[in-house]
Every structure is written in structure tokens, then in C-alpha cells.
């Protein structure tokens, strides 16, 4: 578990996590801290859904339950998926091996019978004996063909199973890199995309830009309207980000109410244009509660932009964008700041 929030935000998450630990009369152990920290920060969507389900159904949340959540959603999430896939592969390989062995035994038996008939044919004395041998040869040959057809059918089925398994593997990999709430890629997927862009930048000598986006006063939305409305807002912001991106641009949920946009082959000027479009869209959008129609007020975001420097580590690139975002927040929010120049728009 890698926690990369700035100190103020991390402190807030810690306070909320400890509130939940106290509320449910749990000891402040590392496991309880990890589970509730990921819950309040919104980092782990599957964990959040599981806990919300328990809270909604008034189920007891004790040490045993938290430990189970920790093993399933914090530690073993990917391992369970991989284990299930490996089990399927193992069973499939065993099945194919059995089919081949059975066919091999059938072929060996048919081959032995044909060899015996080859000896008998030399001793045949009349047409009846010859005809009998030929009939047996036809039967054995038919057996060979049937064994081959059975193996072909079984292998065809196995091939279809393998294709399905491959699709399951691809789906599992995609899910592991996708944020369940917003549909954007998550931090794990982001790391892979950034590495690809770093390689492309080096090969083509074309740097890229990133934009760190943070929803202003998001905690206020959660406190005023509830976490479900907050989740809906996150999905809405994610959709707005996607509408302003090109086909090759990438939007990711970085954690909590933070997003990160990768703009391949784009300089500061292009990145600033994208950021301004997002800012303009939010300035004219009216946010209302779906059921009551009650207005939520104006929703704004703060943005920090950084341009990739050739051979720069990923962490350094993100830190510069995060530093610029921090400046935007301190200057009153709803602003765009470039790092390192710190030019405000």
C-alpha cells in the first residue's frame, strides 16, 4: 500500500479513519488503520462497497470482519483472481492430458491389432480367411479414425475453453487497472501508461504534459449531501474530463477526489488549453441533486500542470504537478498553475 497524499489530506484521512475505528469499538491496529484509511480516502472501491453494504445492512463490524476485508480487498484482491485463473488452467491442462493419453492408448491398441493382422495375412489360405482379416482391418482402421475424431472434438472444445480463459484473463487485467466508480484507469494502470509515454517520449524526442486535477471543497459536498452524492460528483467530473480529451489522451483517478490527465506529445501551451476548457465547462455547469432538484452550487477544480523532462523519473513529474496544484489551492482554488514556472492563469 503506497500512500502519497500531501500532509493535510493524509491527516484528514487519518482522523476519519480513527473515528470509524472508535465508533465500531475496534483497536487501533495497523490492519484496522489500513482498512479504514482506504475506505475514507476512496482508494479501494471494492472495499468501500463491501463496507457500505455492511453498514447499510447493520451488520456487525468487528475485528474478524475487518481482518477478512483486509485479506480479501487490501492484500489478496489480485491474488484471488490469479489463483482462480491458475486453477482453471491446471484443470484444463489435466483434461487435455487425459484426452491425449486415452487416445494414445486407443491408437496403441489399434496399432497392435493391425500388426497382428499383418502377420496373419501371410498365413491366409483362402478367400474367407482373407475376407475376415480385411473386415478386421476395416474395423481397426475405423477405430483409429474414431479415436482421432474424438481427440479432435475434445481438442476443439479445449481450444474454445482456452479462448474463453484468455478473455477472462484480459478482463481481469483490465478490471485490475480500472477504477470501478468512475470507469477511468486507476493508479496501477496509470503507472503503466506513464511508463509507455516515457518510452515514446525518448524514442520520438517529444515530451508530454500531465495535469493534476483536484475537486475543490469535495469534503464539503460529502458532509452536506452524503457520500452517494459525492460518488455521483466524481463520476460526473470524470465524464467531463473525458469529453475534453483526444483519443490518445488518458484520464485516471489518482485517488480520492484527485484525477491525473496524460497528454501525449503535448507541451505546456496545449495542456493549458485543455485545462482552461475543463475550467470553462465547470463554470457554466449547474449541479443538482437528481431526486430533489436541489442545487449543489458551483463545483470547481484546481489544476497543476507539469511538462515531462527527458529521462525524468515518474515520481518527479507527478510531484511537480502536485506542487503546482498545491499552489493553486493556496491561491484560492479554481485556478491553473504550471510547475516549475508557477505561471497562473
PDB file of N, CA, C and O in Angstrom, residues 3 71 84 95 112 186 224 259 265 309 313:
ATOM      1  N   UNK A   3       0.816   5.289   0.100  1.00  0.00           N
ATOM      2  CA  UNK A   3       0.014   6.458   0.338  1.00  0.00           C
ATOM      3  C   UNK A   3       0.849   7.688   0.011  1.00  0.00           C
ATOM      4  O   UNK A   3       1.900   7.912   0.591  1.00  0.00           O
ATOM      5  N   UNK A  71      -7.845  -9.053   4.162  1.00  0.00           N
ATOM      6  CA  UNK A  71      -7.284 -10.145   3.360  1.00  0.00           C
ATOM      7  C   UNK A  71      -7.878 -10.178   1.957  1.00  0.00           C
ATOM      8  O   UNK A  71      -7.173 -10.442   0.982  1.00  0.00           O
ATOM      9  N   UNK A  84      -7.659 -18.207  -9.015  1.00  0.00           N
ATOM     10  CA  UNK A  84      -8.795 -18.821  -9.717  1.00  0.00           C
ATOM     11  C   UNK A  84      -8.443 -19.144 -11.157  1.00  0.00           C
ATOM     12  O   UNK A  84      -8.803 -20.210 -11.679  1.00  0.00           O
ATOM     13  N   UNK A  95      -7.171 -32.056 -18.204  1.00  0.00           N
ATOM     14  CA  UNK A  95      -8.195 -32.610 -19.088  1.00  0.00           C
ATOM     15  C   UNK A  95      -7.606 -32.937 -20.458  1.00  0.00           C
ATOM     16  O   UNK A  95      -7.848 -34.013 -21.020  1.00  0.00           O
ATOM     17  N   UNK A 112      -1.481 -52.364 -32.407  1.00  0.00           N
ATOM     18  CA  UNK A 112      -1.108 -53.748 -32.070  1.00  0.00           C
ATOM     19  C   UNK A 112      -1.963 -54.744 -32.855  1.00  0.00           C
ATOM     20  O   UNK A 112      -1.449 -55.739 -33.405  1.00  0.00           O
ATOM     21  N   UNK A 186      -7.063   3.318 -12.926  1.00  0.00           N
ATOM     22  CA  UNK A 186      -6.667   3.640 -11.565  1.00  0.00           C
ATOM     23  C   UNK A 186      -5.164   3.913 -11.511  1.00  0.00           C
ATOM     24  O   UNK A 186      -4.497   4.003 -12.547  1.00  0.00           O
ATOM     25  N   UNK A 224     -22.261  17.649   3.346  1.00  0.00           N
ATOM     26  CA  UNK A 224     -23.564  18.297   3.167  1.00  0.00           C
ATOM     27  C   UNK A 224     -24.595  17.370   2.541  1.00  0.00           C
ATOM     28  O   UNK A 224     -25.744  17.289   2.992  1.00  0.00           O
ATOM     29  N   UNK A 259      -7.638  13.575  -9.810  1.00  0.00           N
ATOM     30  CA  UNK A 259      -7.516  12.929 -11.107  1.00  0.00           C
ATOM     31  C   UNK A 259      -6.187  13.349 -11.739  1.00  0.00           C
ATOM     32  O   UNK A 259      -5.613  14.382 -11.377  1.00  0.00           O
ATOM     33  N   UNK A 265       2.569  13.934 -26.435  1.00  0.00           N
ATOM     34  CA  UNK A 265       3.064  14.857 -27.463  1.00  0.00           C
ATOM     35  C   UNK A 265       2.413  16.238 -27.347  1.00  0.00           C
ATOM     36  O   UNK A 265       2.051  16.872 -28.344  1.00  0.00           O
ATOM     37  N   UNK A 309      10.247  16.153 -18.413  1.00  0.00           N
ATOM     38  CA  UNK A 309      11.636  16.429 -18.786  1.00  0.00           C
ATOM     39  C   UNK A 309      12.290  15.103 -19.145  1.00  0.00           C
ATOM     40  O   UNK A 309      12.188  14.132 -18.397  1.00  0.00           O
ATOM     41  N   UNK A 313      12.268  10.852 -13.730  1.00  0.00           N
ATOM     42  CA  UNK A 313      11.508   9.783 -13.070  1.00  0.00           C
ATOM     43  C   UNK A 313      10.029  10.162 -12.978  1.00  0.00           C
ATOM     44  O   UNK A 313       9.677  11.344 -12.861  1.00  0.00           O
TER      45      UNK A 313
END
